[in-house]
Amino acid sequence: MLALGLVALALSVGGVSSAATGFVSPPAELFSPLVGEKVLKTAQSFPNPAQYPQYTDRDEGNWIWFSPDQWTSGFFPATLYAMYERTKLCGTQAVSGSQWLELGRAWSTGEVPLETHTGVGHDVGFLSYPFMDELKVNPKNESAIQAVNAFANHLAARFSPIVGCTRSWDTADPTDFQVIIDNMMNLEVLFASEALTGNHTLRDIAISHADKTMVNHIRADGGSFHVVDYNSTTGAVIRQRTSQGYADNSTWSRGEAWGIYGFANMYKHTRKFDYLQTARKMAKYWITNTPSDGVIPWDFNAPLVPPRPADSSAAMIAANGLLLLADQELSILNATGAAYYTAEVIKMLDANTKLAWRPSWQSLLANGTVNNPEHNNLTGIVYGDYFFITAGNELVSRGLARC
């Protein structure tokens, strides 16, 4: 609590709570009754056989459902665990904590077959989210332990000591070893499994992957490449490019958000200062390149004409990443830095919630960009909603918002 008090003090001393500075409070929508109502309504419509919401249509905001073997399937069960966490933070709610927990466990069962066979490749880390959440509730839950270890083993099996990374996408040419910056988020499952098993090789894999990503994905200005193609037989970099961004030399915002979060998380686990510096560098790029209206574009370098779409999901991921970075600054007693990142988060949440909040949609937010080159934009996205809820929880836990 002392550390959180330091942040509040630094916010005050820095003047960011003054109306003259344009400081805004966290958006009230973070804690709207609609959050629980919408999530509950979706949770009560679990299909049989199992399917999971991934994104909505662009017009009415209805969820589009997919089979479990998708990289996004872990996010809605994890959202239910986030709602369980909210009951602990906020007290009495319309739905009890035990109800959210029961729903989270039920929705996780559809992922169990993926422990033995999945086509999501490196994204097993995202699949593991609800099982890692379960272990926070019940550290002895054998089903959750088995799931986390299985997904970690899947990811570890994709590691190449020649390249020094885990392979992201499978390719027809086995010498084309593709790594995307998103994979920084999947490294968490390796640390979770190491804690369960004592297998330190999993930590070594995570560190090797992060080290290579730091060198080959992150530019000098803090921007990032989406994809790096390596030669699997030599480890040499073949190409640095994009798949979902505007251009090979542009910075796709969701990838940048994954990087901020991923490197802050690597510092949390290893205390390796290079990771903190990289997270700071990427955060500086993010903040410097955020437009004056605060709305996060799909790609920071995409032209303004025709109008570039926003990506509310990238904003929500970055909000969580910057809060995690703020935690790391507090861990080295840099309360001023922590307050700076926290204030940026609150401004970003306000601007992007004003844009994207949709009371009539099944999703909480609109204006998400799934894949702009494929014209999949202006939708609700399941991970955008998940990170919207967790951002609210994080602010409450810091004493910076009220339920």
Tab-separated table of C-alpha atoms in Angstrom:
chain	number	residue	atom	x	y	z
A	1	MET	CA	0.000	0.000	0.000
A	2	LEU	CA	2.960	2.334	0.603
A	3	ALA	CA	4.036	1.961	-3.015
A	4	LEU	CA	0.553	2.783	-4.278
A	5	GLY	CA	0.487	5.769	-1.955
A	6	LEU	CA	3.692	6.982	-3.553
A	7	VAL	CA	2.016	6.906	-6.957
A	8	ALA	CA	-0.939	8.910	-5.694
A	9	LEU	CA	1.428	11.385	-4.063
A	10	ALA	CA	3.473	11.732	-7.220
A	11	LEU	CA	0.323	12.298	-9.267
A	12	SER	CA	-0.655	15.047	-6.876
A	13	VAL	CA	2.776	16.656	-6.655
A	14	GLY	CA	3.077	16.537	-10.427
A	15	GLY	CA	-0.117	18.524	-10.705
A	16	VAL	CA	-1.878	15.977	-12.855
A	17	SER	CA	-4.958	16.110	-10.654
A	18	SER	CA	-5.498	19.760	-11.427
A	19	ALA	CA	-8.271	20.625	-13.831
A	20	ALA	CA	-5.938	23.146	-15.435
A	21	THR	CA	-3.710	20.354	-16.702
A	22	GLY	CA	-6.546	18.575	-18.451
A	23	PHE	CA	-6.311	15.556	-16.151
A	24	VAL	CA	-9.241	13.198	-16.442
A	25	SER	CA	-10.574	10.598	-14.060
A	26	PRO	CA	-10.864	6.966	-15.143
A	27	PRO	CA	-13.942	6.577	-17.350
A	28	ALA	CA	-17.075	5.636	-15.451
A	29	GLU	CA	-17.867	3.023	-18.110
A	30	LEU	CA	-15.120	0.818	-16.658
A	31	PHE	CA	-17.532	0.059	-13.820
A	32	SER	CA	-20.877	0.430	-15.557
A	33	PRO	CA	-23.490	-2.202	-14.606
A	34	LEU	CA	-23.492	-3.033	-18.315
A	35	VAL	CA	-20.072	-4.640	-17.937
A	36	GLY	CA	-21.368	-7.419	-15.726
A	37	GLU	CA	-24.700	-7.645	-17.526
A	38	LYS	CA	-23.168	-8.114	-20.965
A	39	VAL	CA	-20.501	-10.546	-19.830
A	40	LEU	CA	-23.073	-12.599	-17.926
A	41	LYS	CA	-25.436	-12.724	-20.905
A	42	THR	CA	-22.665	-14.049	-23.132
A	43	ALA	CA	-21.546	-16.497	-20.438
A	44	GLN	CA	-25.033	-17.940	-20.147
A	45	SER	CA	-25.130	-18.747	-23.867
A	46	PHE	CA	-22.208	-21.198	-23.932
A	47	PRO	CA	-22.841	-23.316	-27.056
A	48	ASN	CA	-22.755	-27.115	-27.123
A	49	PRO	CA	-20.451	-28.203	-28.669
A	50	ALA	CA	-18.165	-25.490	-27.349
A	51	GLN	CA	-17.569	-22.311	-29.307
A	52	TYR	CA	-15.966	-19.046	-28.239
A	53	PRO	CA	-16.619	-15.398	-29.158
A	54	GLN	CA	-13.751	-13.716	-30.989
A	55	TYR	CA	-15.076	-10.521	-32.583
A	56	THR	CA	-18.410	-8.972	-33.528
A	57	ASP	CA	-20.010	-7.926	-36.765
A	58	ARG	CA	-19.550	-4.269	-37.671
A	59	ASP	CA	-23.195	-3.206	-37.704
A	60	GLU	CA	-25.064	-4.605	-34.714
A	61	GLY	CA	-22.175	-5.723	-32.550
A	62	ASN	CA	-23.203	-9.361	-32.249
A	63	TRP	CA	-20.503	-11.853	-31.354
A	64	ILE	CA	-19.196	-14.163	-34.049
A	65	TRP	CA	-18.387	-17.580	-32.624
A	66	PHE	CA	-15.523	-19.947	-33.434
A	67	SER	CA	-14.426	-23.482	-32.600
A	68	PRO	CA	-12.115	-23.785	-29.564
A	69	ASP	CA	-8.892	-24.247	-31.546
A	70	GLN	CA	-8.324	-20.505	-32.004
A	71	TRP	CA	-5.675	-18.309	-30.414
A	72	THR	CA	-8.367	-16.161	-28.797
A	73	SER	CA	-10.335	-18.909	-27.019
A	74	GLY	CA	-8.788	-18.295	-23.616
A	75	PHE	CA	-9.855	-14.679	-23.378
A	76	PHE	CA	-13.548	-15.072	-22.574
A	77	PRO	CA	-12.968	-17.648	-19.804
A	78	ALA	CA	-10.255	-15.314	-18.478
A	79	THR	CA	-12.782	-12.465	-18.610
A	80	LEU	CA	-15.006	-14.466	-16.264
A	81	TYR	CA	-12.094	-14.838	-13.849
A	82	ALA	CA	-11.514	-11.078	-14.135
A	83	MET	CA	-15.128	-10.542	-13.096
A	84	TYR	CA	-14.543	-12.881	-10.151
A	85	GLU	CA	-11.553	-10.725	-9.200
A	86	ARG	CA	-13.748	-7.641	-9.455
A	87	THR	CA	-16.124	-8.998	-6.826
A	88	LYS	CA	-13.174	-9.245	-4.432
A	89	LEU	CA	-12.114	-5.692	-5.228
A	90	CYS	CA	-15.548	-4.115	-5.273
A	91	GLY	CA	-17.593	-6.077	-2.770
A	92	THR	CA	-21.260	-6.780	-3.359
A	93	GLN	CA	-22.146	-7.182	-7.033
A	94	ALA	CA	-25.237	-8.354	-8.906
A	95	VAL	CA	-23.452	-11.635	-9.628
A	96	SER	CA	-21.498	-13.248	-6.807
A	97	GLY	CA	-17.865	-14.201	-6.944
A	98	SER	CA	-18.724	-17.882	-6.679
A	99	GLN	CA	-21.013	-17.577	-9.719
A	100	TRP	CA	-18.296	-15.945	-11.823
A	101	LEU	CA	-15.835	-18.587	-10.684
A	102	GLU	CA	-18.198	-21.402	-11.615
A	103	LEU	CA	-18.721	-19.864	-15.050
A	104	GLY	CA	-14.990	-19.375	-15.581
A	105	ARG	CA	-14.318	-23.014	-14.775
A	106	ALA	CA	-17.126	-24.202	-17.033
A	107	TRP	CA	-15.927	-22.150	-19.981
A	108	SER	CA	-12.356	-23.392	-19.505
A	109	THR	CA	-13.390	-27.010	-20.072
A	110	GLY	CA	-13.800	-26.436	-23.802
A	111	GLU	CA	-10.064	-25.818	-23.989
A	112	VAL	CA	-9.030	-29.085	-22.350
A	113	PRO	CA	-8.743	-31.063	-25.627
A	114	LEU	CA	-6.278	-28.427	-26.846
A	115	GLU	CA	-3.792	-29.560	-24.213
A	116	THR	CA	-3.007	-32.616	-26.342
A	117	HIS	CA	-3.693	-31.304	-29.840
A	118	THR	CA	-3.896	-27.712	-31.011
A	119	GLY	CA	-3.177	-25.800	-34.166
A	120	VAL	CA	-2.604	-22.399	-32.535
A	121	GLY	CA	1.185	-22.839	-32.401
A	122	HIS	CA	2.881	-20.306	-30.150
A	123	ASP	CA	-0.407	-18.884	-28.869
A	124	VAL	CA	-0.805	-21.631	-26.291
A	125	GLY	CA	0.252	-18.935	-23.830
A	126	PHE	CA	-3.022	-17.107	-24.440
A	127	LEU	CA	-4.947	-20.387	-24.121
A	128	SER	CA	-3.420	-20.842	-20.674
A	129	TYR	CA	-4.835	-17.586	-19.246
A	130	PRO	CA	-7.895	-19.027	-17.447
A	131	PHE	CA	-5.865	-21.912	-16.045
A	132	MET	CA	-3.244	-19.565	-14.649
A	133	ASP	CA	-6.120	-17.552	-13.167
A	134	GLU	CA	-7.528	-20.714	-11.586
A	135	LEU	CA	-4.195	-21.398	-9.906
A	136	LYS	CA	-4.416	-17.997	-8.214
A	137	VAL	CA	-7.715	-19.166	-6.714
A	138	ASN	CA	-6.723	-22.767	-6.018
A	139	PRO	CA	-2.989	-23.457	-6.391
A	140	LYS	CA	-3.615	-27.201	-6.020
A	141	ASN	CA	-6.120	-27.555	-8.849
A	142	GLU	CA	-4.663	-30.514	-10.737
A	143	SER	CA	-6.584	-29.826	-13.931
A	144	ALA	CA	-5.201	-26.299	-14.089
A	145	ILE	CA	-1.689	-27.484	-13.264
A	146	GLN	CA	-1.879	-30.049	-16.042
A	147	ALA	CA	-3.126	-27.458	-18.529
A	148	VAL	CA	-0.421	-24.898	-17.735
A	149	ASN	CA	2.338	-27.498	-17.957
A	150	ALA	CA	0.955	-28.944	-21.196
A	151	PHE	CA	0.729	-25.547	-22.877
A	152	ALA	CA	4.211	-24.604	-21.671
A	153	ASN	CA	5.586	-27.826	-23.117
A	154	HIS	CA	3.881	-27.078	-26.433
A	155	LEU	CA	5.573	-23.687	-26.556
A	156	ALA	CA	8.958	-25.018	-25.464
A	157	ALA	CA	8.822	-27.623	-28.242
A	158	ARG	CA	8.718	-24.750	-30.747
A	159	PHE	CA	12.042	-23.359	-29.527
A	160	SER	CA	15.073	-23.430	-31.806
A	161	PRO	CA	18.470	-23.079	-30.101
A	162	ILE	CA	19.895	-22.053	-33.482
A	163	VAL	CA	17.489	-19.144	-33.875
A	164	GLY	CA	17.159	-18.547	-30.143
A	165	CYS	CA	13.374	-18.097	-30.366
A	166	THR	CA	10.150	-20.038	-30.295
A	167	ARG	CA	8.579	-20.346	-33.736
A	168	SER	CA	5.390	-18.340	-34.129
A	169	TRP	CA	3.791	-19.377	-37.407
A	170	ASP	CA	4.314	-22.663	-39.175
A	171	THR	CA	5.431	-22.332	-42.786
A	172	ALA	CA	5.522	-24.530	-45.875
A	173	ASP	CA	9.275	-23.902	-46.057
A	174	PRO	CA	10.764	-25.271	-42.812
A	175	THR	CA	13.841	-23.047	-43.184
A	176	ASP	CA	11.594	-19.954	-42.912
A	177	PHE	CA	11.374	-19.491	-39.143
A	178	GLN	CA	8.822	-16.753	-38.471
A	179	VAL	CA	8.633	-14.918	-35.156
A	180	ILE	CA	6.034	-12.254	-34.367
A	181	ILE	CA	6.225	-9.713	-31.573
A	182	ASP	CA	2.937	-11.024	-30.154
A	183	ASN	CA	4.882	-14.002	-28.866
A	184	MET	CA	6.312	-11.871	-26.050
A	185	MET	CA	2.937	-12.335	-24.351
A	186	ASN	CA	3.086	-16.121	-24.519
A	187	LEU	CA	6.306	-16.330	-22.513
A	188	GLU	CA	4.345	-15.977	-19.264
A	189	VAL	CA	3.209	-19.607	-19.444
A	190	LEU	CA	6.860	-20.713	-19.382
A	191	PHE	CA	7.441	-18.899	-16.096
A	192	ALA	CA	4.177	-20.267	-14.686
A	193	SER	CA	5.202	-23.818	-15.519
A	194	GLU	CA	8.718	-23.295	-14.183
A	195	ALA	CA	7.178	-22.288	-10.847
A	196	LEU	CA	5.101	-25.490	-10.832
A	197	THR	CA	7.798	-27.918	-11.965
A	198	GLY	CA	11.184	-26.387	-11.186
A	199	ASN	CA	12.133	-26.814	-14.857
A	200	HIS	CA	14.493	-23.870	-15.308
A	201	THR	CA	14.966	-24.651	-19.008
A	202	LEU	CA	11.596	-22.980	-19.533
A	203	ARG	CA	12.973	-19.742	-18.055
A	204	ASP	CA	16.062	-20.024	-20.253
A	205	ILE	CA	13.857	-20.331	-23.342
A	206	ALA	CA	11.863	-17.249	-22.360
A	207	ILE	CA	15.016	-15.217	-21.787
A	208	SER	CA	16.575	-16.308	-25.071
A	209	HIS	CA	13.413	-15.448	-26.974
A	210	ALA	CA	13.120	-12.027	-25.320
A	211	ASP	CA	16.793	-11.260	-25.954
A	212	LYS	CA	16.464	-12.024	-29.670
A	213	THR	CA	13.226	-10.063	-29.913
A	214	MET	CA	14.850	-7.104	-28.213
A	215	VAL	CA	17.596	-7.037	-30.842
A	216	ASN	CA	15.669	-7.850	-34.002
A	217	HIS	CA	12.107	-6.606	-33.482
A	218	ILE	CA	12.668	-3.301	-31.680
A	219	ARG	CA	13.951	-0.322	-33.649
A	220	ALA	CA	16.241	2.384	-32.283
A	221	ASP	CA	13.305	4.792	-31.932
A	222	GLY	CA	11.279	2.268	-29.890
A	223	GLY	CA	8.963	1.292	-32.730
A	224	SER	CA	8.709	-2.340	-33.709
A	225	PHE	CA	8.547	-4.815	-36.558
A	226	HIS	CA	5.615	-7.188	-36.492
A	227	VAL	CA	7.415	-10.169	-38.049
A	228	VAL	CA	11.031	-11.281	-38.252
A	229	ASP	CA	11.861	-14.142	-40.614
A	230	TYR	CA	14.951	-16.146	-39.605
A	231	ASN	CA	16.820	-18.870	-41.445
A	232	SER	CA	16.226	-21.915	-39.277
A	233	THR	CA	19.514	-23.564	-40.267
A	234	THR	CA	21.783	-20.562	-39.613
A	235	GLY	CA	19.752	-18.318	-37.297
A	236	ALA	CA	20.359	-15.355	-39.601
A	237	VAL	CA	17.698	-12.669	-40.024
A	238	ILE	CA	16.188	-12.906	-43.504
A	239	ARG	CA	13.616	-10.143	-43.329
A	240	GLN	CA	11.952	-7.722	-40.911
A	241	ARG	CA	8.400	-6.953	-42.002
A	242	THR	CA	4.734	-6.630	-41.171
A	243	SER	CA	1.726	-8.872	-41.650
A	244	GLN	CA	-1.076	-6.839	-40.087
A	245	GLY	CA	0.425	-3.351	-40.088
A	246	TYR	CA	0.601	-0.658	-42.767
A	247	ALA	CA	4.130	-1.278	-44.053
A	248	ASP	CA	7.282	-3.194	-43.226
A	249	ASN	CA	8.852	-0.077	-41.698
A	250	SER	CA	5.728	1.064	-39.824
A	251	THR	CA	4.670	0.300	-36.267
A	252	TRP	CA	1.485	-1.733	-35.889
A	253	SER	CA	-0.053	-0.534	-32.641
A	254	ARG	CA	-1.237	-3.861	-31.263
A	255	GLY	CA	2.231	-5.326	-31.758
A	256	GLU	CA	3.738	-2.340	-29.952
A	257	ALA	CA	1.296	-2.891	-27.091
A	258	TRP	CA	2.228	-6.577	-26.851
A	259	GLY	CA	5.870	-5.501	-26.684
A	260	ILE	CA	5.404	-2.968	-23.884
A	261	TYR	CA	3.557	-5.539	-21.800
A	262	GLY	CA	5.900	-8.387	-22.694
A	263	PHE	CA	9.142	-6.614	-21.833
A	264	ALA	CA	7.742	-5.148	-18.606
A	265	ASN	CA	6.734	-8.699	-17.690
A	266	MET	CA	10.183	-10.046	-18.534
A	267	TYR	CA	11.737	-7.478	-16.212
A	268	LYS	CA	9.311	-8.493	-13.474
A	269	HIS	CA	10.440	-12.105	-13.744
A	270	THR	CA	14.182	-11.632	-14.303
A	271	ARG	CA	15.169	-8.153	-13.048
A	272	LYS	CA	17.277	-7.855	-16.194
A	273	PHE	CA	17.634	-4.109	-16.693
A	274	ASP	CA	17.734	-4.309	-20.493
A	275	TYR	CA	14.115	-5.456	-20.435
A	276	LEU	CA	13.045	-2.462	-18.353
A	277	GLN	CA	14.898	-0.145	-20.712
A	278	THR	CA	13.219	-1.763	-23.707
A	279	ALA	CA	9.760	-1.445	-22.162
A	280	ARG	CA	10.499	2.212	-21.433
A	281	LYS	CA	11.706	2.813	-24.990
A	282	MET	CA	8.590	1.242	-26.464
A	283	ALA	CA	6.375	3.165	-24.029
A	284	LYS	CA	8.072	6.411	-25.062
A	285	TYR	CA	7.389	5.626	-28.718
A	286	TRP	CA	3.752	4.836	-27.893
A	287	ILE	CA	3.149	8.012	-25.907
A	288	THR	CA	5.049	10.267	-28.324
A	289	ASN	CA	3.161	8.931	-31.332
A	290	THR	CA	-0.310	8.945	-29.804
A	291	PRO	CA	-2.425	11.482	-31.735
A	292	SER	CA	-3.575	14.631	-29.972
A	293	ASP	CA	-7.107	13.261	-29.569
A	294	GLY	CA	-5.737	10.268	-27.662
A	295	VAL	CA	-7.351	7.704	-29.981
A	296	ILE	CA	-4.961	4.870	-30.807
A	297	PRO	CA	-4.724	4.155	-34.538
A	298	TRP	CA	-4.389	0.699	-36.029
A	299	ASP	CA	-0.883	1.626	-37.167
A	300	PHE	CA	1.015	4.681	-35.940
A	301	ASN	CA	2.478	5.347	-39.390
A	302	ALA	CA	-0.572	4.711	-41.545
A	303	PRO	CA	-1.613	7.756	-43.616
A	304	LEU	CA	-4.423	9.954	-42.359
A	305	VAL	CA	-6.144	9.991	-45.758
A	306	PRO	CA	-8.205	7.930	-46.150
A	307	PRO	CA	-8.995	7.939	-42.434
A	308	ARG	CA	-7.090	5.182	-40.669
A	309	PRO	CA	-9.146	2.976	-38.341
A	310	ALA	CA	-8.611	3.030	-34.610
A	311	ASP	CA	-7.835	-0.055	-32.573
A	312	SER	CA	-9.476	0.050	-29.163
A	313	SER	CA	-8.016	-3.385	-28.376
A	314	ALA	CA	-4.462	-2.080	-28.809
A	315	ALA	CA	-5.288	0.780	-26.439
A	316	MET	CA	-6.577	-1.614	-23.768
A	317	ILE	CA	-3.564	-3.933	-24.071
A	318	ALA	CA	-1.202	-0.971	-23.817
A	319	ALA	CA	-3.077	0.353	-20.787
A	320	ASN	CA	-2.375	-2.902	-18.962
A	321	GLY	CA	1.208	-2.949	-20.203
A	322	LEU	CA	1.880	0.587	-19.000
A	323	LEU	CA	0.375	-0.221	-15.601
A	324	LEU	CA	2.677	-3.240	-15.383
A	325	LEU	CA	5.580	-0.981	-16.343
A	326	ALA	CA	4.486	1.450	-13.621
A	327	ASP	CA	4.689	-1.438	-11.144
A	328	GLN	CA	8.260	-2.123	-12.208
A	329	GLU	CA	9.171	1.538	-11.761
A	330	LEU	CA	7.748	1.372	-8.241
A	331	SER	CA	9.849	-1.710	-7.562
A	332	ILE	CA	12.963	0.451	-8.015
A	333	LEU	CA	11.348	3.330	-6.091
A	334	ASN	CA	10.762	5.470	-9.179
A	335	ALA	CA	7.411	6.855	-8.062
A	336	THR	CA	7.609	9.724	-10.539
A	337	GLY	CA	7.987	7.326	-13.467
A	338	ALA	CA	5.172	5.147	-12.156
A	339	ALA	CA	2.892	8.165	-11.834
A	340	TYR	CA	3.763	9.300	-15.359
A	341	TYR	CA	2.783	5.998	-16.931
A	342	THR	CA	-0.329	5.739	-14.775
A	343	ALA	CA	-1.508	9.196	-15.817
A	344	GLU	CA	-0.977	8.271	-19.475
A	345	VAL	CA	-3.063	5.142	-18.961
A	346	ILE	CA	-5.973	7.088	-17.513
A	347	LYS	CA	-5.915	9.589	-20.390
A	348	MET	CA	-5.775	6.780	-22.939
A	349	LEU	CA	-8.627	4.874	-21.300
A	350	ASP	CA	-10.754	8.002	-21.283
A	351	ALA	CA	-10.184	8.880	-24.951
A	352	ASN	CA	-10.623	5.386	-26.308
A	353	THR	CA	-13.613	4.541	-24.151
A	354	LYS	CA	-15.369	7.697	-25.342
A	355	LEU	CA	-14.794	6.496	-28.895
A	356	ALA	CA	-15.582	2.815	-28.514
A	357	TRP	CA	-18.145	2.293	-25.716
A	358	ARG	CA	-21.276	0.728	-27.228
A	359	PRO	CA	-24.174	0.107	-24.798
A	360	SER	CA	-26.290	-1.631	-27.452
A	361	TRP	CA	-23.617	-4.087	-28.597
A	362	GLN	CA	-22.915	-7.522	-27.142
A	363	SER	CA	-19.274	-6.514	-26.757
A	364	LEU	CA	-18.310	-3.740	-24.382
A	365	LEU	CA	-16.233	-1.844	-26.930
A	366	ALA	CA	-16.350	-1.255	-30.678
A	367	ASN	CA	-13.662	0.245	-32.953
A	368	GLY	CA	-11.365	-2.731	-32.678
A	369	THR	CA	-9.167	-3.701	-35.595
A	370	VAL	CA	-8.706	-7.445	-35.929
A	371	ASN	CA	-6.742	-7.384	-39.193
A	372	ASN	CA	-6.894	-4.231	-41.279
A	373	PRO	CA	-5.211	-5.626	-44.414
A	374	GLU	CA	-8.089	-8.122	-44.497
A	375	HIS	CA	-10.592	-5.284	-43.866
A	376	ASN	CA	-11.604	-6.727	-40.502
A	377	ASN	CA	-12.041	-3.590	-38.429
A	378	LEU	CA	-14.638	-1.479	-36.598
A	379	THR	CA	-15.647	-4.470	-34.481
A	380	GLY	CA	-15.828	-5.518	-30.881
A	381	ILE	CA	-12.985	-7.875	-29.957
A	382	VAL	CA	-12.925	-10.352	-27.088
A	383	TYR	CA	-9.401	-9.461	-25.961
A	384	GLY	CA	-10.222	-5.756	-26.131
A	385	ASP	CA	-13.051	-6.335	-23.660
A	386	TYR	CA	-10.852	-8.543	-21.486
A	387	PHE	CA	-8.113	-5.938	-21.170
A	388	PHE	CA	-10.725	-3.205	-20.626
A	389	ILE	CA	-12.011	-5.062	-17.573
A	390	THR	CA	-8.551	-5.886	-16.233
A	391	ALA	CA	-7.488	-2.247	-16.619
A	392	GLY	CA	-10.405	-1.248	-14.409
A	393	ASN	CA	-9.469	-3.889	-11.863
A	394	GLU	CA	-5.865	-2.701	-11.822
A	395	LEU	CA	-6.883	0.894	-11.182
A	396	VAL	CA	-9.149	-0.141	-8.308
A	397	SER	CA	-6.387	-2.235	-6.775
A	398	ARG	CA	-4.141	0.852	-6.840
A	399	GLY	CA	-6.749	3.053	-5.187
A	400	LEU	CA	-7.031	5.152	-8.352
A	401	ALA	CA	-10.649	4.299	-9.185
A	402	ARG	CA	-13.828	3.308	-7.437
A	403	CYS	CA	-16.175	0.552	-8.509
